[in-house]
Amino acid sequence: MLKFIKHCALLFLYFFAYQIVAGFLMVGPYLQAIPEFPPQFIENTIWGAAIIGFVLSTALAILLWKVVYPRKTVDYTVFSSWFHKLQWPIVLYLAFFIFQLLVPVEESQNQKLVIEFILAYPLIAFLAVGVFAPILEELIFRGFLATYFFPKMADMKSVVLYLAITGSLFSFVHTPSTLPQFLIYFTMGLNLGWLYLIKRDIRYPMALHMLNNVISYLMILFLG
C-alpha cells in the first residue's frame, strides 16, 4: 500500500509539473483574455514564457525518459493472437480519425484554447502541441502508468484495466464537458496504450501521438 501511495504521489507530481510547463507554453490565450493586461507587453511576455516553457519541457522530458525508458519493458506475459496484431490499433486510429471528421462533436474548452493558440502563435503551438505534448503525455500516461502501476500483466483482465485507466486519465486531463468529447479522448488514449503494449516501446505511441497532433495542427492552421 505504501508503494502504491508513493507511485500515486509521483504520478501527480509529474502531471503537476507537466501542467506548469504547459502553462508557460499556453500563456498567450490566457493573457489576451485579461483586459487589464497592457497590450504592449503581451508579445514579449508570451515569447519569454514560451522560452521558459521549452526549457522546462525539455528538462521534464529528460527526467521522465530516465525514469521510464530504462524500464520500458513491463513483465508482460499475455499472449493473444488478435490482440498483438499491429493492424488493429492502426485500424482503430483510422476509424477514430474518420469519426471525428464525419460526426460533428462540440469542441471542448481545451480544444477551443488549442485552436486559438495555434492560429495566434503557430510556431510556439507547433512545438508545444506537435512535439512536447506527445512526448510528455506518453511518458506519463502510458509509460509511467504501465511501469509503476502495472509492472506485471499476466492476463487480459489486467490489460483491460490498464487500457481503461490510461484512456480515462488521458481523457479527463483534456477536460471534456460532454460524453462524446470524453469518448474521443478516451479512444485515443486507449489506442496509444494498446500500441505501447504491442510494441513494448514508448516511442511508438509517441510517434502516433505526434502524427495525430501534427495532422490536427495543420488542419486547424490551413482549414480553420
mmCIF file of C-alpha atoms in Angstrom:
data_model
loop_
_atom_site.group_PDB
_atom_site.id
_atom_site.type_symbol
_atom_site.label_atom_id
_atom_site.label_comp_id
_atom_site.label_asym_id
_atom_site.label_seq_id
_atom_site.Cartn_x
_atom_site.Cartn_y
_atom_site.Cartn_z
ATOM 1 C CA MET A 1 0.000 0.000 0.000
ATOM 2 C CA LEU A 2 2.847 2.403 0.848
ATOM 3 C CA LYS A 3 4.422 1.768 -2.547
ATOM 4 C CA PHE A 4 1.083 2.414 -4.272
ATOM 5 C CA ILE A 5 0.676 5.732 -2.435
ATOM 6 C CA LYS A 6 4.230 6.696 -3.377
ATOM 7 C CA HIS A 7 3.568 5.925 -7.026
ATOM 8 C CA CYS A 8 0.303 7.909 -6.946
ATOM 9 C CA ALA A 9 2.195 10.853 -5.466
ATOM 10 C CA LEU A 10 4.852 10.601 -8.191
ATOM 11 C CA LEU A 11 2.212 10.418 -10.912
ATOM 12 C CA PHE A 12 0.504 13.505 -9.506
ATOM 13 C CA LEU A 13 3.862 15.280 -9.185
ATOM 14 C CA TYR A 14 4.850 14.583 -12.784
ATOM 15 C CA PHE A 15 1.417 15.619 -14.030
ATOM 16 C CA PHE A 16 1.552 18.812 -11.950
ATOM 17 C CA ALA A 17 4.991 19.586 -13.408
ATOM 18 C CA TYR A 18 3.583 18.984 -16.887
ATOM 19 C CA GLN A 19 0.745 21.418 -16.176
ATOM 20 C CA ILE A 20 3.257 24.059 -15.106
ATOM 21 C CA VAL A 21 5.388 23.775 -18.242
ATOM 22 C CA ALA A 22 2.253 23.654 -20.411
ATOM 23 C CA GLY A 23 1.053 26.792 -18.650
ATOM 24 C CA PHE A 24 4.172 28.653 -19.747
ATOM 25 C CA LEU A 25 3.687 27.492 -23.329
ATOM 26 C CA MET A 26 -0.034 28.319 -23.386
ATOM 27 C CA VAL A 27 0.204 31.685 -21.651
ATOM 28 C CA GLY A 28 -0.752 33.600 -24.810
ATOM 29 C CA PRO A 29 -4.510 32.928 -24.915
ATOM 30 C CA TYR A 30 -4.776 33.496 -21.176
ATOM 31 C CA LEU A 31 -3.069 36.896 -21.353
ATOM 32 C CA GLN A 32 -5.204 38.007 -24.266
ATOM 33 C CA ALA A 33 -8.288 37.173 -22.234
ATOM 34 C CA ILE A 34 -7.227 39.626 -19.489
ATOM 35 C CA PRO A 35 -8.425 43.121 -20.488
ATOM 36 C CA GLU A 36 -6.294 44.784 -17.813
ATOM 37 C CA PHE A 37 -3.021 43.340 -19.138
ATOM 38 C CA PRO A 38 -1.068 46.033 -21.061
ATOM 39 C CA PRO A 39 -1.215 45.120 -24.776
ATOM 40 C CA GLN A 40 2.310 46.422 -25.397
ATOM 41 C CA PHE A 41 3.730 43.780 -23.059
ATOM 42 C CA ILE A 42 1.793 40.772 -24.392
ATOM 43 C CA GLU A 43 4.108 39.820 -27.261
ATOM 44 C CA ASN A 44 7.335 39.896 -25.249
ATOM 45 C CA THR A 45 5.703 38.151 -22.302
ATOM 46 C CA ILE A 46 4.368 35.357 -24.491
ATOM 47 C CA TRP A 47 7.718 34.691 -26.156
ATOM 48 C CA GLY A 48 9.593 34.941 -22.873
ATOM 49 C CA ALA A 49 7.185 32.485 -21.243
ATOM 50 C CA ALA A 50 7.467 30.185 -24.273
ATOM 51 C CA ILE A 51 11.261 30.045 -23.991
ATOM 52 C CA ILE A 52 10.973 29.187 -20.293
ATOM 53 C CA GLY A 53 8.341 26.591 -21.170
ATOM 54 C CA PHE A 54 10.543 24.963 -23.810
ATOM 55 C CA VAL A 55 13.481 24.747 -21.399
ATOM 56 C CA LEU A 56 11.309 23.288 -18.624
ATOM 57 C CA SER A 57 9.589 20.884 -21.051
ATOM 58 C CA THR A 58 12.948 19.596 -22.252
ATOM 59 C CA ALA A 59 14.161 19.123 -18.669
ATOM 60 C CA LEU A 60 10.964 17.300 -17.682
ATOM 61 C CA ALA A 61 11.117 15.085 -20.768
ATOM 62 C CA ILE A 62 14.720 14.117 -19.978
ATOM 63 C CA LEU A 63 13.805 13.378 -16.366
ATOM 64 C CA LEU A 64 10.825 11.232 -17.329
ATOM 65 C CA TRP A 65 12.824 9.475 -20.034
ATOM 66 C CA LYS A 66 15.450 8.484 -17.485
ATOM 67 C CA VAL A 67 12.757 7.303 -15.076
ATOM 68 C CA VAL A 68 10.560 5.451 -17.574
ATOM 69 C CA TYR A 69 12.532 4.441 -20.619
ATOM 70 C CA PRO A 70 15.268 2.353 -18.917
ATOM 71 C CA ARG A 71 12.358 0.277 -17.572
ATOM 72 C CA LYS A 72 10.420 0.343 -20.824
ATOM 73 C CA THR A 73 9.598 -3.362 -20.728
ATOM 74 C CA VAL A 74 6.952 -4.434 -18.232
ATOM 75 C CA ASP A 75 6.577 -8.075 -17.220
ATOM 76 C CA TYR A 76 4.007 -8.673 -19.920
ATOM 77 C CA THR A 77 3.094 -12.318 -20.462
ATOM 78 C CA VAL A 78 -0.301 -12.072 -22.155
ATOM 79 C CA PHE A 79 -0.459 -13.939 -25.436
ATOM 80 C CA SER A 80 -3.399 -13.354 -27.735
ATOM 81 C CA SER A 81 -3.124 -13.774 -31.490
ATOM 82 C CA TRP A 82 -5.576 -10.998 -32.403
ATOM 83 C CA PHE A 83 -4.595 -8.518 -29.690
ATOM 84 C CA HIS A 84 -0.950 -8.365 -30.739
ATOM 85 C CA LYS A 85 -1.536 -7.687 -34.420
ATOM 86 C CA LEU A 86 -0.349 -4.178 -35.219
ATOM 87 C CA GLN A 87 -3.078 -3.552 -37.789
ATOM 88 C CA TRP A 88 -5.820 -3.425 -35.142
ATOM 89 C CA PRO A 89 -4.665 -0.288 -33.304
ATOM 90 C CA ILE A 90 -3.950 1.259 -36.706
ATOM 91 C CA VAL A 91 -7.483 0.424 -37.870
ATOM 92 C CA LEU A 92 -8.867 1.784 -34.599
ATOM 93 C CA TYR A 93 -6.927 5.013 -35.069
ATOM 94 C CA LEU A 94 -8.150 5.441 -38.650
ATOM 95 C CA ALA A 95 -11.732 4.773 -37.550
ATOM 96 C CA PHE A 96 -11.261 7.260 -34.721
ATOM 97 C CA PHE A 97 -9.884 9.877 -37.122
ATOM 98 C CA ILE A 98 -12.661 9.387 -39.717
ATOM 99 C CA PHE A 99 -15.295 9.540 -36.984
ATOM 100 C CA GLN A 100 -14.038 12.957 -35.911
ATOM 101 C CA LEU A 101 -14.270 14.194 -39.499
ATOM 102 C CA LEU A 102 -17.748 12.844 -40.209
ATOM 103 C CA VAL A 103 -19.526 13.260 -36.886
ATOM 104 C CA PRO A 104 -19.791 16.816 -35.568
ATOM 105 C CA VAL A 105 -18.852 16.934 -31.892
ATOM 106 C CA GLU A 106 -18.891 20.199 -29.987
ATOM 107 C CA GLU A 107 -15.364 21.390 -29.291
ATOM 108 C CA SER A 108 -14.221 21.097 -25.690
ATOM 109 C CA GLN A 109 -12.837 24.128 -23.873
ATOM 110 C CA ASN A 110 -9.369 22.587 -24.188
ATOM 111 C CA GLN A 111 -9.775 22.230 -27.941
ATOM 112 C CA LYS A 112 -11.006 25.806 -28.323
ATOM 113 C CA LEU A 113 -7.974 27.036 -26.419
ATOM 114 C CA VAL A 114 -5.640 24.970 -28.599
ATOM 115 C CA ILE A 115 -7.255 26.290 -31.795
ATOM 116 C CA GLU A 116 -6.934 29.877 -30.599
ATOM 117 C CA PHE A 117 -3.325 29.211 -29.623
ATOM 118 C CA ILE A 118 -2.410 27.670 -32.996
ATOM 119 C CA LEU A 119 -3.950 30.496 -35.022
ATOM 120 C CA ALA A 120 -2.320 33.201 -32.915
ATOM 121 C CA TYR A 121 1.145 31.680 -32.382
ATOM 122 C CA PRO A 122 1.702 28.874 -34.907
ATOM 123 C CA LEU A 123 5.426 28.339 -34.205
ATOM 124 C CA ILE A 124 5.072 28.112 -30.425
ATOM 125 C CA ALA A 125 1.943 25.985 -30.858
ATOM 126 C CA PHE A 126 3.683 23.548 -33.203
ATOM 127 C CA LEU A 127 6.461 22.853 -30.714
ATOM 128 C CA ALA A 128 4.036 22.690 -27.787
ATOM 129 C CA VAL A 129 1.257 20.644 -29.424
ATOM 130 C CA GLY A 130 3.189 18.670 -32.020
ATOM 131 C CA VAL A 131 6.373 17.862 -30.083
ATOM 132 C CA PHE A 132 6.359 18.353 -26.325
ATOM 133 C CA ALA A 133 2.757 17.362 -25.538
ATOM 134 C CA PRO A 134 3.026 13.910 -27.200
ATOM 135 C CA ILE A 135 6.395 13.184 -25.575
ATOM 136 C CA LEU A 136 5.396 14.213 -22.058
ATOM 137 C CA GLU A 137 1.882 12.768 -22.158
ATOM 138 C CA GLU A 138 3.096 9.398 -23.413
ATOM 139 C CA LEU A 139 5.832 9.190 -20.809
ATOM 140 C CA ILE A 140 3.345 9.994 -18.036
ATOM 141 C CA PHE A 141 0.066 8.384 -19.105
ATOM 142 C CA ARG A 142 1.409 5.331 -20.906
ATOM 143 C CA GLY A 143 4.992 4.640 -19.811
ATOM 144 C CA PHE A 144 4.956 5.681 -16.153
ATOM 145 C CA LEU A 145 1.477 4.278 -15.555
ATOM 146 C CA ALA A 146 2.355 0.873 -17.003
ATOM 147 C CA THR A 147 5.783 0.652 -15.405
ATOM 148 C CA TYR A 148 4.804 1.619 -11.873
ATOM 149 C CA PHE A 149 1.161 0.577 -11.585
ATOM 150 C CA PHE A 150 1.013 -2.425 -13.930
ATOM 151 C CA PRO A 151 4.532 -3.937 -13.829
ATOM 152 C CA LYS A 152 3.077 -7.422 -14.312
ATOM 153 C CA MET A 153 0.357 -8.100 -16.842
ATOM 154 C CA ALA A 154 -0.354 -11.806 -16.868
ATOM 155 C CA ASP A 155 -3.947 -11.858 -18.160
ATOM 156 C CA MET A 156 -6.360 -9.869 -20.258
ATOM 157 C CA LYS A 157 -8.112 -8.518 -17.145
ATOM 158 C CA SER A 158 -5.006 -6.559 -16.144
ATOM 159 C CA VAL A 159 -4.552 -5.415 -19.744
ATOM 160 C CA VAL A 160 -8.152 -4.193 -19.990
ATOM 161 C CA LEU A 161 -7.822 -2.424 -16.634
ATOM 162 C CA TYR A 162 -4.618 -0.710 -17.746
ATOM 163 C CA LEU A 163 -6.173 0.411 -21.032
ATOM 164 C CA ALA A 164 -9.322 1.640 -19.280
ATOM 165 C CA ILE A 165 -7.319 3.655 -16.749
ATOM 166 C CA THR A 166 -4.847 5.113 -19.237
ATOM 167 C CA GLY A 167 -7.685 6.045 -21.584
ATOM 168 C CA SER A 168 -9.750 7.607 -18.787
ATOM 169 C CA LEU A 169 -6.863 9.615 -17.323
ATOM 170 C CA PHE A 170 -5.865 10.822 -20.771
ATOM 171 C CA SER A 171 -9.438 11.928 -21.426
ATOM 172 C CA PHE A 172 -10.001 13.648 -18.079
ATOM 173 C CA VAL A 173 -6.848 15.767 -18.336
ATOM 174 C CA HIS A 174 -8.173 17.170 -21.621
ATOM 175 C CA THR A 175 -11.227 18.448 -19.704
ATOM 176 C CA PRO A 176 -14.111 17.059 -21.761
ATOM 177 C CA SER A 177 -17.502 18.546 -20.916
ATOM 178 C CA THR A 178 -19.713 16.047 -22.770
ATOM 179 C CA LEU A 179 -19.763 12.272 -23.158
ATOM 180 C CA PRO A 180 -18.816 12.352 -26.887
ATOM 181 C CA GLN A 181 -15.806 14.548 -26.036
ATOM 182 C CA PHE A 182 -14.796 12.127 -23.280
ATOM 183 C CA LEU A 183 -15.107 9.138 -25.626
ATOM 184 C CA ILE A 184 -12.965 10.798 -28.310
ATOM 185 C CA TYR A 185 -10.063 11.396 -25.920
ATOM 186 C CA PHE A 186 -10.636 8.041 -24.210
ATOM 187 C CA THR A 187 -10.426 6.174 -27.522
ATOM 188 C CA MET A 188 -7.215 7.940 -28.437
ATOM 189 C CA GLY A 189 -5.677 7.170 -25.041
ATOM 190 C CA LEU A 190 -6.747 3.540 -25.213
ATOM 191 C CA ASN A 191 -5.338 3.207 -28.717
ATOM 192 C CA LEU A 192 -1.980 4.666 -27.701
ATOM 193 C CA GLY A 193 -1.845 2.329 -24.695
ATOM 194 C CA TRP A 194 -2.657 -0.639 -26.924
ATOM 195 C CA LEU A 195 0.166 0.279 -29.318
ATOM 196 C CA TYR A 196 2.541 0.577 -26.363
ATOM 197 C CA LEU A 197 1.718 -2.943 -25.198
ATOM 198 C CA ILE A 198 2.100 -4.416 -28.668
ATOM 199 C CA LYS A 199 5.493 -2.858 -29.357
ATOM 200 C CA ARG A 200 6.727 -2.684 -25.701
ATOM 201 C CA ASP A 201 8.360 0.620 -26.640
ATOM 202 C CA ILE A 202 7.103 4.077 -25.654
ATOM 203 C CA ARG A 203 8.490 5.615 -28.848
ATOM 204 C CA TYR A 204 5.732 4.050 -30.962
ATOM 205 C CA PRO A 205 2.778 5.709 -29.197
ATOM 206 C CA MET A 206 4.847 8.903 -29.076
ATOM 207 C CA ALA A 207 5.189 8.805 -32.871
ATOM 208 C CA LEU A 208 1.475 8.119 -33.408
ATOM 209 C CA HIS A 209 0.538 10.851 -30.926
ATOM 210 C CA MET A 210 2.817 13.305 -32.715
ATOM 211 C CA LEU A 211 1.355 12.329 -36.091
ATOM 212 C CA ASN A 212 -2.181 12.842 -34.803
ATOM 213 C CA ASN A 213 -1.381 16.230 -33.280
ATOM 214 C CA VAL A 214 0.537 17.467 -36.311
ATOM 215 C CA ILE A 215 -2.332 16.480 -38.634
ATOM 216 C CA SER A 216 -4.784 18.293 -36.361
ATOM 217 C CA TYR A 217 -2.414 21.280 -36.200
ATOM 218 C CA LEU A 218 -2.187 21.523 -39.990
ATOM 219 C CA MET A 219 -5.948 21.180 -40.409
ATOM 220 C CA ILE A 220 -6.558 23.983 -37.902
ATOM 221 C CA LEU A 221 -3.867 26.209 -39.409
ATOM 222 C CA PHE A 222 -4.886 25.843 -43.057
ATOM 223 C CA LEU A 223 -8.561 24.920 -42.881
ATOM 224 C CA GLY A 224 -9.650 26.616 -39.660
#
